[in-house]
Tab-separated table of C-alpha atoms and ligand atoms in Angstrom:
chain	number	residue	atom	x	y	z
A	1	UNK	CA	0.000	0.000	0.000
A	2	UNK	CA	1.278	3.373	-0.639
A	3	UNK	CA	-0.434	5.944	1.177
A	4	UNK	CA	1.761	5.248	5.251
A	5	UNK	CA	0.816	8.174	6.630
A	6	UNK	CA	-1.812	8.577	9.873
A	7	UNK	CA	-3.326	11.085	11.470
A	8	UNK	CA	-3.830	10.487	15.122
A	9	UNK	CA	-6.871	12.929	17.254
A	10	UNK	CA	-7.484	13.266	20.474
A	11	UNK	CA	-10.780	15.419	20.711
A	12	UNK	CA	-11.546	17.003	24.395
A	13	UNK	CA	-14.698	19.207	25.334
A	14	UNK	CA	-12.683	22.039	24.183
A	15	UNK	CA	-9.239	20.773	22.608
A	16	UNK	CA	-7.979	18.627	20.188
A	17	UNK	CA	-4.385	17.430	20.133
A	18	UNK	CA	-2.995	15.938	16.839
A	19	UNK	CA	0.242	14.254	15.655
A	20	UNK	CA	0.448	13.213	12.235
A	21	UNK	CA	2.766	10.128	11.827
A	22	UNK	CA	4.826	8.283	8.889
A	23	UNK	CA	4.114	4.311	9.857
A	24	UNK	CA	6.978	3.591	7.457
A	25	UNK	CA	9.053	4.426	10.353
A	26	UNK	CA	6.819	5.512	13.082
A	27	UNK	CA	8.211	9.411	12.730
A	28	UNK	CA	6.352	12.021	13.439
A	29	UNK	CA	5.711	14.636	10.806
A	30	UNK	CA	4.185	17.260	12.749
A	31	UNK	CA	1.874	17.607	15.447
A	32	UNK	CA	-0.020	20.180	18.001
A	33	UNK	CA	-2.942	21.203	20.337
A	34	UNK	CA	-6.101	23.385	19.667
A	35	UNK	CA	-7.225	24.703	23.085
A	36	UNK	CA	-10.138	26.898	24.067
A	37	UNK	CA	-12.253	25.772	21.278
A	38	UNK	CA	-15.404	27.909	21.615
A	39	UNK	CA	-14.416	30.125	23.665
A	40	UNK	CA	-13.224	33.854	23.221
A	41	UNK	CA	-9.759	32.789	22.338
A	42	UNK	CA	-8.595	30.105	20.963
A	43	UNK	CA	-5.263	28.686	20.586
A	44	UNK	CA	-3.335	26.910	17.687
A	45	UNK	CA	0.126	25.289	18.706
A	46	UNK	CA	1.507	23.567	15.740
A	47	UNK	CA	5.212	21.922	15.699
A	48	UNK	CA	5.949	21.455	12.312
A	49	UNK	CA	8.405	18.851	10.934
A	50	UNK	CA	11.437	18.437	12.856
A	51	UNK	CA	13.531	20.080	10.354
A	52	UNK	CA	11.643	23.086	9.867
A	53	UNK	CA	11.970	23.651	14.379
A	54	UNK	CA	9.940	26.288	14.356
A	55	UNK	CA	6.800	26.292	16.668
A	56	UNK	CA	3.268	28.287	15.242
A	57	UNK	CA	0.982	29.710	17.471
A	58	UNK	CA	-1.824	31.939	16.721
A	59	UNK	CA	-4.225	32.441	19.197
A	60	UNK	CA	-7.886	34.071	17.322
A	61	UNK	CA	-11.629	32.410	18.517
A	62	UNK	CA	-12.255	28.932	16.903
A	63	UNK	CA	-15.576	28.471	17.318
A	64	UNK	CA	-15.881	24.331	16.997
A	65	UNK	CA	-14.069	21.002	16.170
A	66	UNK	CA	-15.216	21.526	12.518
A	67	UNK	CA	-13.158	25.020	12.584
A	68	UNK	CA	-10.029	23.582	14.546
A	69	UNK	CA	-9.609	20.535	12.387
A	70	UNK	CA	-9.667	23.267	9.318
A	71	UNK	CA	-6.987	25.012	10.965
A	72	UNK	CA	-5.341	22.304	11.950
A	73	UNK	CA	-5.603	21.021	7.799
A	74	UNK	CA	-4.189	24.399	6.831
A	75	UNK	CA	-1.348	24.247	9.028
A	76	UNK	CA	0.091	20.638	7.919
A	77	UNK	CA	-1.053	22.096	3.927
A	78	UNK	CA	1.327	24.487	4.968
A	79	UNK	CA	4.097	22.333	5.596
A	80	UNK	CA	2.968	20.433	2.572
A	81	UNK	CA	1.791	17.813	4.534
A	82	UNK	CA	-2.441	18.445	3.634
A	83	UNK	CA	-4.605	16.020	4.601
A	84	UNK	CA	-6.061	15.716	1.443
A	85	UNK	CA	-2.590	13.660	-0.014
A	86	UNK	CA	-3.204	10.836	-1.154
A	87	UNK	CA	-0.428	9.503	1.703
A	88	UNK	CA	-3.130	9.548	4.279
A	89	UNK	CA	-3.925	5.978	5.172
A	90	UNK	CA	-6.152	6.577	7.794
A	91	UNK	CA	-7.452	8.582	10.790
A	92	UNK	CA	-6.978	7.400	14.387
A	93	UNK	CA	-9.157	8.932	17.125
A	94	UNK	CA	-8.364	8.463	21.180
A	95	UNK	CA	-12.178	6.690	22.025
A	96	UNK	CA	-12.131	7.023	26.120
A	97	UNK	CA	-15.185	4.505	26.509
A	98	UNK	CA	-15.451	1.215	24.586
A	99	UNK	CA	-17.592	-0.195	27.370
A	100	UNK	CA	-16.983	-4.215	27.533
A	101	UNK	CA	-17.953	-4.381	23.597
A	102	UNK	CA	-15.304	-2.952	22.179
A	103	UNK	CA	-11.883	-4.828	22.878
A	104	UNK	CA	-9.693	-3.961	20.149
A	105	UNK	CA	-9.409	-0.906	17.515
A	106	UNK	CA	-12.179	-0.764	15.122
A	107	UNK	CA	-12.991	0.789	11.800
A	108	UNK	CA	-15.849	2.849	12.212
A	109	UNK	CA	-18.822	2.890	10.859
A	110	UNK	CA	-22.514	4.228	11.778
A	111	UNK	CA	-23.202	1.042	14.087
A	112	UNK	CA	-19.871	1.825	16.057
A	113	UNK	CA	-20.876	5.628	16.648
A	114	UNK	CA	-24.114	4.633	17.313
A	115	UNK	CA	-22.482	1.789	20.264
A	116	UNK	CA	-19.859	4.953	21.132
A	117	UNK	CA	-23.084	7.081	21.921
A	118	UNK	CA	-24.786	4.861	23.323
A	119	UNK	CA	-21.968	4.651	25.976
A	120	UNK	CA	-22.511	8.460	26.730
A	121	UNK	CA	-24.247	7.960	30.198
A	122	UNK	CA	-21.016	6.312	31.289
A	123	UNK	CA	-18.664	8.956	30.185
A	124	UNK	CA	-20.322	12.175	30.074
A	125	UNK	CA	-17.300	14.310	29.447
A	126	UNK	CA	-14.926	12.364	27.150
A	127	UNK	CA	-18.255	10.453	24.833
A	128	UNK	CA	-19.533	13.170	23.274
A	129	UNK	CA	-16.210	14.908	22.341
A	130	UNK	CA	-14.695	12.059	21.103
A	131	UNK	CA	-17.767	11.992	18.625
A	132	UNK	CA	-17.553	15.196	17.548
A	133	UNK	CA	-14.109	14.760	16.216
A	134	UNK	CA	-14.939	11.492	14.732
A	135	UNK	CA	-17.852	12.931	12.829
A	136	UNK	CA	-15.338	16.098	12.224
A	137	UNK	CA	-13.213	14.522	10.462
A	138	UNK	CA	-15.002	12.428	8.720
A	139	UNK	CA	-16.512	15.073	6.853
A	140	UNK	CA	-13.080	16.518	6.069
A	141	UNK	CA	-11.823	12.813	4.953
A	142	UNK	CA	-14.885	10.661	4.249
A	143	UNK	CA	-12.621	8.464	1.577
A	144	UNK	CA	-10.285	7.828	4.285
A	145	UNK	CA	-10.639	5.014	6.620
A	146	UNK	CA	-11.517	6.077	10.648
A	147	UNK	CA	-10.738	4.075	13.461
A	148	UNK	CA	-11.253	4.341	17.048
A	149	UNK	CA	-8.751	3.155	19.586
A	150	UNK	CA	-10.334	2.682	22.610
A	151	UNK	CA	-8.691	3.494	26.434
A	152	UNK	CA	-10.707	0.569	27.603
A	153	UNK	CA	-9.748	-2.260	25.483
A	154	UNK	CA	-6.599	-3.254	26.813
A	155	UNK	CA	-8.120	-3.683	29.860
A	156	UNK	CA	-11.432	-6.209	29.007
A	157	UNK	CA	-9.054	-9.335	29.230
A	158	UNK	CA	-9.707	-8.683	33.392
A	159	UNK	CA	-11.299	-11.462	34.757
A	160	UNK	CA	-15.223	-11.283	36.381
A	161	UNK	CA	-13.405	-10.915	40.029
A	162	UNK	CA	-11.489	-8.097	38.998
A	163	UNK	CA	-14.373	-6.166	37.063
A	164	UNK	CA	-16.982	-6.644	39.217
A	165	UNK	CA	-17.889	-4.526	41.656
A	166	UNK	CA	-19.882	-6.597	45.136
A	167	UNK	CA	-22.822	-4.668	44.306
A	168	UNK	CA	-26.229	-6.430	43.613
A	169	UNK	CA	-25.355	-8.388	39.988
A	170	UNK	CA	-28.778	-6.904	38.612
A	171	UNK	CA	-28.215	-3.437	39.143
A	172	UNK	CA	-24.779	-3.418	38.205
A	173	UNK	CA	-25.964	-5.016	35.173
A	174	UNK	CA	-28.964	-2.880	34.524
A	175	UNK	CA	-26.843	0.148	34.617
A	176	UNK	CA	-23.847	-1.187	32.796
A	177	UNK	CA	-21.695	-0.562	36.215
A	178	UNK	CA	-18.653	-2.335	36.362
A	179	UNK	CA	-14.845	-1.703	36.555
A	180	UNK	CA	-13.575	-0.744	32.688
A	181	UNK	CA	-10.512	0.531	33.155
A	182	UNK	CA	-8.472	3.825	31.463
A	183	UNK	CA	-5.169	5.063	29.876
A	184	UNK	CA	-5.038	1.236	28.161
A	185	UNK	CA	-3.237	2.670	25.600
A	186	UNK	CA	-0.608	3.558	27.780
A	187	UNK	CA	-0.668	0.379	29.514
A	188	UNK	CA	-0.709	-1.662	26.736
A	189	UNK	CA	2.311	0.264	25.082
A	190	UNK	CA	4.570	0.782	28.376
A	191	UNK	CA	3.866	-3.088	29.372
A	192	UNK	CA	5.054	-4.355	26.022
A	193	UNK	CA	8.247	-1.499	26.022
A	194	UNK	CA	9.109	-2.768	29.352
A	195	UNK	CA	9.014	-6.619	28.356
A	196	UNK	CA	11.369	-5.415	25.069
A	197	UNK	CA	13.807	-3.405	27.769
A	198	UNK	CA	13.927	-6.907	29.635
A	199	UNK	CA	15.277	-8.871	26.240
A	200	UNK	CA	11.469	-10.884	26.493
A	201	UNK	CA	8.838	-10.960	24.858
A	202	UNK	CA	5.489	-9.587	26.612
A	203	UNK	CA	3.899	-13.245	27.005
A	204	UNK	CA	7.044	-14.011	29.130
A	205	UNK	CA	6.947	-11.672	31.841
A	206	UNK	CA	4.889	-10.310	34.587
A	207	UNK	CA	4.907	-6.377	34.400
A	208	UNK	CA	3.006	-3.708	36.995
A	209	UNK	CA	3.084	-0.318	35.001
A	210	UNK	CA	2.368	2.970	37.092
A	211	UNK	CA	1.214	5.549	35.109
A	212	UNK	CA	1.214	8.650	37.109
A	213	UNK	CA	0.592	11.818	34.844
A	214	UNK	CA	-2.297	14.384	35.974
A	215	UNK	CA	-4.849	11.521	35.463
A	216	UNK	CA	-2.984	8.281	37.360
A	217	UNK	CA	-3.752	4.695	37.444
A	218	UNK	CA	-1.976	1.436	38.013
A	219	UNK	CA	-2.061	-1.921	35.723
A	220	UNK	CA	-1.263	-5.713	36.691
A	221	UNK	CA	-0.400	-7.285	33.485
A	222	UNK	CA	0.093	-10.875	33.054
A	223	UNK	CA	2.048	-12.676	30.542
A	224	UNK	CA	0.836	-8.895	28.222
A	225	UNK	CA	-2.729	-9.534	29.388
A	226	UNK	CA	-4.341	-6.822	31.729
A	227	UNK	CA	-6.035	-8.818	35.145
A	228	UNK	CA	-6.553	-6.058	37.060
A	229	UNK	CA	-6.201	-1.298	37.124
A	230	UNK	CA	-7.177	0.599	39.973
A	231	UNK	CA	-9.557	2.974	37.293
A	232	UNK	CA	-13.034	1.780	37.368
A	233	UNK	CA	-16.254	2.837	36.062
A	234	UNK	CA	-15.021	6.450	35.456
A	235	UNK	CA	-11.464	7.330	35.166
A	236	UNK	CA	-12.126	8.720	39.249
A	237	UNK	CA	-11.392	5.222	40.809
A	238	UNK	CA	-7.754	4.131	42.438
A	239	UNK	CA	-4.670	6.608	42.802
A	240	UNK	CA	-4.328	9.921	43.918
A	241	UNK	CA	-4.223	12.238	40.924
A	242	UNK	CA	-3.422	15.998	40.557
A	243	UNK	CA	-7.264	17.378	40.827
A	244	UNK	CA	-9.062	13.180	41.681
A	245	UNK	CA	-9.426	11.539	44.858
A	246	UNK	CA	-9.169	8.447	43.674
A	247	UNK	CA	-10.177	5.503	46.034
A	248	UNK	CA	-12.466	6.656	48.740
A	249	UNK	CA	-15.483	4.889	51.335
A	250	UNK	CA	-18.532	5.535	48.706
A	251	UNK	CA	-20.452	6.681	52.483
A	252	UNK	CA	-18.037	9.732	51.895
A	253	UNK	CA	-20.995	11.131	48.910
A	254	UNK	CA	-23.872	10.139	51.432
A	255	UNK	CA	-22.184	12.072	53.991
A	256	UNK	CA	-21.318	15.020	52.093
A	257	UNK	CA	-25.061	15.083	51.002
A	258	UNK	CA	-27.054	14.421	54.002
A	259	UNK	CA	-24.447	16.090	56.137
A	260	UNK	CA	-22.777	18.666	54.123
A	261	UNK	CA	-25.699	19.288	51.856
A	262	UNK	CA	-23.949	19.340	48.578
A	263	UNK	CA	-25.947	18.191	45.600
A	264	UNK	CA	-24.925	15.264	43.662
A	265	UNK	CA	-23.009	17.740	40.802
A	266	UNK	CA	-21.243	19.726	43.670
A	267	UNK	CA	-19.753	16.330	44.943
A	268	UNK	CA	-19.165	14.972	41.380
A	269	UNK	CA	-16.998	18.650	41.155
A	270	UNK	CA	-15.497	18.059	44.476
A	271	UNK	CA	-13.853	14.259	43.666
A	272	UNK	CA	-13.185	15.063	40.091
A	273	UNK	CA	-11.654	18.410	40.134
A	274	UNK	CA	-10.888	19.979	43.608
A	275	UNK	CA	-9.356	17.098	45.415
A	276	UNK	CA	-6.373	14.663	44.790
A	277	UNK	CA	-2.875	16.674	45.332
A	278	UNK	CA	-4.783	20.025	44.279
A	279	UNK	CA	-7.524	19.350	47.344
A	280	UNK	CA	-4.839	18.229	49.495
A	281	UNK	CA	-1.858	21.345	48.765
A	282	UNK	CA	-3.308	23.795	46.336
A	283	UNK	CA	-1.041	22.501	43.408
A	284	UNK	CA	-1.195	19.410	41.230
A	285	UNK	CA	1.814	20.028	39.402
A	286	UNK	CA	4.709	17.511	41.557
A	287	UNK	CA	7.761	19.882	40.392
A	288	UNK	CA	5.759	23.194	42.701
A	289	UNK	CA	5.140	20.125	45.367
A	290	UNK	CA	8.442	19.428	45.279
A	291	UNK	CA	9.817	22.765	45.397
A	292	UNK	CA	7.352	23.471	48.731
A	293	UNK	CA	9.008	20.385	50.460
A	294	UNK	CA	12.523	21.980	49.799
A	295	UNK	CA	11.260	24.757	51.844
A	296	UNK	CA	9.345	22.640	54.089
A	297	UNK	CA	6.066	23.339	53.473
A	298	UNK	CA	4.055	20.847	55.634
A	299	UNK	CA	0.757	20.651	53.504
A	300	UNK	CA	2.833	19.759	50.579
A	301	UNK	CA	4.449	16.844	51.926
A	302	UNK	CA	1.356	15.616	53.693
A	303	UNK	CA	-0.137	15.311	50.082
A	304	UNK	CA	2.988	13.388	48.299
A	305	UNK	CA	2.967	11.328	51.824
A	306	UNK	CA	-0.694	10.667	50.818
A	307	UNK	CA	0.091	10.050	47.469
A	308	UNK	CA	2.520	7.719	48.046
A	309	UNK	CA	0.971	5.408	50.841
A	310	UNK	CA	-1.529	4.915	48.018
A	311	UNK	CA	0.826	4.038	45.303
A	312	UNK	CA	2.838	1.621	47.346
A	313	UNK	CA	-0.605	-0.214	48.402
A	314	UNK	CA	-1.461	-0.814	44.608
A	315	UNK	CA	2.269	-2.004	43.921
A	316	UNK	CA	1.552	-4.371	47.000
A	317	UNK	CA	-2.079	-5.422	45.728
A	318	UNK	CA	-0.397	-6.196	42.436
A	319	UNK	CA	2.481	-7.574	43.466
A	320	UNK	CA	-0.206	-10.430	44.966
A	321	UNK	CA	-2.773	-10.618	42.031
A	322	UNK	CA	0.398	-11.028	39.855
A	323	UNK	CA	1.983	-13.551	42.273
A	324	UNK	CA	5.472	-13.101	40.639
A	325	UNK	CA	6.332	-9.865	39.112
A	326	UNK	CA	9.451	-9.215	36.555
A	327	UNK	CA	9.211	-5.335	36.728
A	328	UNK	CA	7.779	-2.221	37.790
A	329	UNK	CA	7.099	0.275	35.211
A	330	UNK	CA	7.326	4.142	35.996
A	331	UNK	CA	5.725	6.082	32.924
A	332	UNK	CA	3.717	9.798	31.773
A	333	UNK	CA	4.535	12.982	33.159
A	334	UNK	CA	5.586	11.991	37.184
A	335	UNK	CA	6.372	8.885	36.472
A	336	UNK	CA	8.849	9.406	33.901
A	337	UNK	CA	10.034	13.118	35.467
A	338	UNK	CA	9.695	12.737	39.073
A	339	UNK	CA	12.773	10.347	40.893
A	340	UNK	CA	11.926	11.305	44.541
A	341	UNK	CA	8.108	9.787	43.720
A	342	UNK	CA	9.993	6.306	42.127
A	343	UNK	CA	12.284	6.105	45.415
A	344	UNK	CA	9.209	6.925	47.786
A	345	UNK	CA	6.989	4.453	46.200
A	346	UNK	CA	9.695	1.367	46.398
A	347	UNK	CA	11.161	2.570	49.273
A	348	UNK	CA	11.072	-0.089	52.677
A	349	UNK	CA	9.667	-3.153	49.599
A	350	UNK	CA	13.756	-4.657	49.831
A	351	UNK	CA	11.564	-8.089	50.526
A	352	UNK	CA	9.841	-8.075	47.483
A	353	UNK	CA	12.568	-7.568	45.547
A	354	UNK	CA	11.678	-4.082	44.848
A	355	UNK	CA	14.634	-1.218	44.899
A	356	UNK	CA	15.796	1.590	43.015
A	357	UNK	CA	19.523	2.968	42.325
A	358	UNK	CA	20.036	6.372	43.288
A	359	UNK	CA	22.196	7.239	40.797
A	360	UNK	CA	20.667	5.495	38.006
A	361	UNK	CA	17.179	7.126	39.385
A	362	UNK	CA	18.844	10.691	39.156
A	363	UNK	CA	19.605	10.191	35.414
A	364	UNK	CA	17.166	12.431	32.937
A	365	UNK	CA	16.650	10.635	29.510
A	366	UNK	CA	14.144	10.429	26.869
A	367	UNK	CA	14.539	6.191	26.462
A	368	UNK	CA	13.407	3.857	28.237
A	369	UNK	CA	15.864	2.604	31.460
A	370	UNK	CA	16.293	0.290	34.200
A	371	UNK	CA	16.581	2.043	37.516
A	372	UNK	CA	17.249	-1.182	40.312
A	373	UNK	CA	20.163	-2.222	41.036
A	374	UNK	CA	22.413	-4.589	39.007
A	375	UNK	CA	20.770	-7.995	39.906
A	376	UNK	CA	17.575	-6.693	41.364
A	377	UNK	CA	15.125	-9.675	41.407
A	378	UNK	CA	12.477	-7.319	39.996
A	379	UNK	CA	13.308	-4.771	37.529
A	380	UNK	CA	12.466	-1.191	37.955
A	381	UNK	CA	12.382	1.089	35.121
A	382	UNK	CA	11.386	4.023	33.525
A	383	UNK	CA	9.464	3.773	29.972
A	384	UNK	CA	8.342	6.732	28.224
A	385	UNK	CA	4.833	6.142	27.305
A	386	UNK	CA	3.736	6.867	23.767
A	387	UNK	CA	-0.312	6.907	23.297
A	388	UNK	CA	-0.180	8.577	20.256
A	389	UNK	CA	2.039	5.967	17.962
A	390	UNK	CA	0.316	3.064	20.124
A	391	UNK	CA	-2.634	4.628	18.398
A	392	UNK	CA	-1.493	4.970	15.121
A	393	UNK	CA	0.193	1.781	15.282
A	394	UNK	CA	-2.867	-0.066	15.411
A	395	UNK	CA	-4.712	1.944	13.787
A	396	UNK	CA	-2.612	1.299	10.840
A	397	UNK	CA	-2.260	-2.600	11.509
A	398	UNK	CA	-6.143	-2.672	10.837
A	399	UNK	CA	-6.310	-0.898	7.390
A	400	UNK	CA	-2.726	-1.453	5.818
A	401	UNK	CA	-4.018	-4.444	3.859
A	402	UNK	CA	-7.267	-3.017	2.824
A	403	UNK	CA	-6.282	0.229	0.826
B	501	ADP	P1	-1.750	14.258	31.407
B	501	ADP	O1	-2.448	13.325	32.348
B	501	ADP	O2	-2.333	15.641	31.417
B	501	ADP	O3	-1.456	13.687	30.054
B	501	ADP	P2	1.126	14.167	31.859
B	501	ADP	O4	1.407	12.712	31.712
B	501	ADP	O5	1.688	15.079	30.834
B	501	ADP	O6	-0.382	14.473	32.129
B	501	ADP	O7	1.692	14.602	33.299
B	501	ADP	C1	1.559	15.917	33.750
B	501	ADP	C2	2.129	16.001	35.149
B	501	ADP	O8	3.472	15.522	35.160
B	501	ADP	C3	2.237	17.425	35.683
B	501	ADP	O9	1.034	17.814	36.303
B	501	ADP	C4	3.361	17.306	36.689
B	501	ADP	O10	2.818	16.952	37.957
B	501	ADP	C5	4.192	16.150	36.208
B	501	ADP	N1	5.510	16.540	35.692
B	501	ADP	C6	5.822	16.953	34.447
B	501	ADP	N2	7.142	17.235	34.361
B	501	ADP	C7	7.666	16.981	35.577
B	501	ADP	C8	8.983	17.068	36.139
B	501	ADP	N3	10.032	17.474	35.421
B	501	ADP	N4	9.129	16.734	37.441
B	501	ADP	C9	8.093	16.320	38.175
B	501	ADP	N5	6.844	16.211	37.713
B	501	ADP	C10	6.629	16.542	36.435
């Protein structure tokens, strides 16, 4: 086939991030953000191809995902890169819910949007946008093949005891509640890298990938199946995150209602966007946490503390669902930047085999890299996630023989 190119979108409620990649290689040609779309001002970032280096940014109102993907389209024709060449093989678009349907990527066509909207009343926020740039560019491409990659599907290989939650079985099932899972993408990607950093091949080894950007979850992955991630029926479940609570008594909403009288949206606000690190300090960013602990800011290290005692308990529940774990895979934005959260989290788990070089922890690098000791029985390491060729990737594996 000749056409190698893909365009990879991830539509928010107001943004839409893009890369546009060459699969002969897995390069990326260019790529960028829309943010603020509909509001009073917009703004374009576009990074053109490597070898041009210089970084556009114009910043006038786009008023929808129609209007951003134009822009977008004019900045890559621009680089002579428009996406109507005939080198565009397909169109991959970041699907946050695939329910339990969908487990693998999938060409779309009206009986998959109708299955992604049908999925709405279990992800309000992501559903609906994700649509929009679907149906976007669609129009702009309609020749073109679309495919949705969903940030659930890595994760429907978890058994029933895993996904269920010990709720009555025909509520749960009535309402479709049950643990899916996020960032699978990542997972799926990171828990392969780390098997390839190991010399093996993912059925061979036993991985627990961490990854701890602003949204955070944990994965046990067996033999490069997911059994078990601390997400659950919304991305709100598990870790501590920089604005989520993660894991908390569900008496804590009762409480706040009959108690506190806060109304269900008030408490939905409260979990999803005022708590985590950001309830607990006032900042989500770890580098500002960090910086308060050097000057010993109390409230900031309560919330890493807090944030840690939770991460170490998931590497703990894992280590058991797993039974016997090869590695431990740090990945996204803290996982891959921050060293004093990787020491913290292994820190005092010597018995399980679980340590972490200082000096090997202190080194910054864009590759993936072990960071135990020499002989460690399980390997720690650091593995630069990569959602965006993941996505194209397979996005690419599922049309390449049928244009
Ligand atoms: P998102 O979930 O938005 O994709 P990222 O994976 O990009 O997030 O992670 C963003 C977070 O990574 C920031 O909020 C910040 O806490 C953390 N981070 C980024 N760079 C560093 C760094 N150099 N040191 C520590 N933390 C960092």
């Amino acid at each position: 086939m000749s056409a190698t190119r893909v365009l990879v979108l991830n539509s928010g409620s107001s943004s839409l991030k893009y890369q546009l990649l060459d699969m002969r290689d897995g390069s990326r040609l260019a790529s960028g953000l829309v943010e603020r779309i509909g509001e009073r001002s917009s703004r374009l970032k576009h990074t053109p191809p490597a070898t041009g280096g210089r970084i556009r940014e114009q910043s006038e109102p786009i008023a929808d995902h129609d209007a951003a993907l134009k822009a977008v389209a004019e900045e890559l024709a621009r680089d002579g890169l428009g996406l109507d060449s005939p080198e565009l093989a397909a169109v991959g678009h970041r699907v946050v819910h695939g329910g339990k349907h969908f487990t693998r990527p999938t060409v779309i066509d009206d009986a998959v949007l109708a299955e992604i909207e049908r999925l709405i009343p279990v992800a309000p926020l992501h559903n609906p946008a994700n649509l929009t740039g679907i149906r976007t560019a669609t129009a702009l491409r309609p020749d073109v093949p679309q495919v949705a990659v969903f940030d659930t599907a890595f994760h429907t290989t978890m058994p029933e005891a895993a996904a269920r939650y010990a709720i009555d079985v025909e509520t749960a099932d009535a309402h479709r509640v049950r643990r899916y899972g996020f960032h699978g993408t990542s997972h799926a990607y990171v828990s392969r890298a780390t098997a390839k950093l190991l010399g093996r091949t993912p059925e061979e080894v036993n991985v627990i990938v961490l990854h701890l950007g602003n949204g955070a979850s944990a994965s046990a992955v067996e033999k490069g199946r997911c059994v078990d991630t601390s997400m659950g029926l919304t991305p709100l479940e598990g870790l501590v995150m920089g604005t989520r609570s993660g894991d908390a008594d569900p008496a804590v909403i009762f409480h706040l209602a009959r108690v506190g009288g806060m109304s269900i949206d008030e408490i939905d606000a409260l979990l999803n966007k005022r708590s985590g690190l950001v309830g607990l300090c006032g900042d989500n960013d770890m580098r500002e946490i960090r910086r308060r602990i050097d000057e010993g800011d109390e409230r900031a290290q309560l919330a890493f503390d807090i944030y840690i005692h939770r991460l170490k308990k998931y590497i703990g529940a894992y280590y058991a669902v797993l039974g016997r774990v090869d590695a431990v895979a740090f990945t996204a934005g803290v996982g891959e930047n921050a060293a004093p959260v990787r020491a913290a989290a292994v820190a005092g788990l010597e018995s399980l085999g679980l340590a972490v070089d200082d000096a090997l922890n202190a080194v910054r690098a864009d590759e993936a890299r072990l960071i135990s000791p020499a002989g460690s029985r399980v390997a720690v390491a650091v593995v630069p996630t990569d959602e965006e060729l993941e996505i194209a990737t397979q996005t690419y594996a599922l049309v390449k023989n049928t244009n």
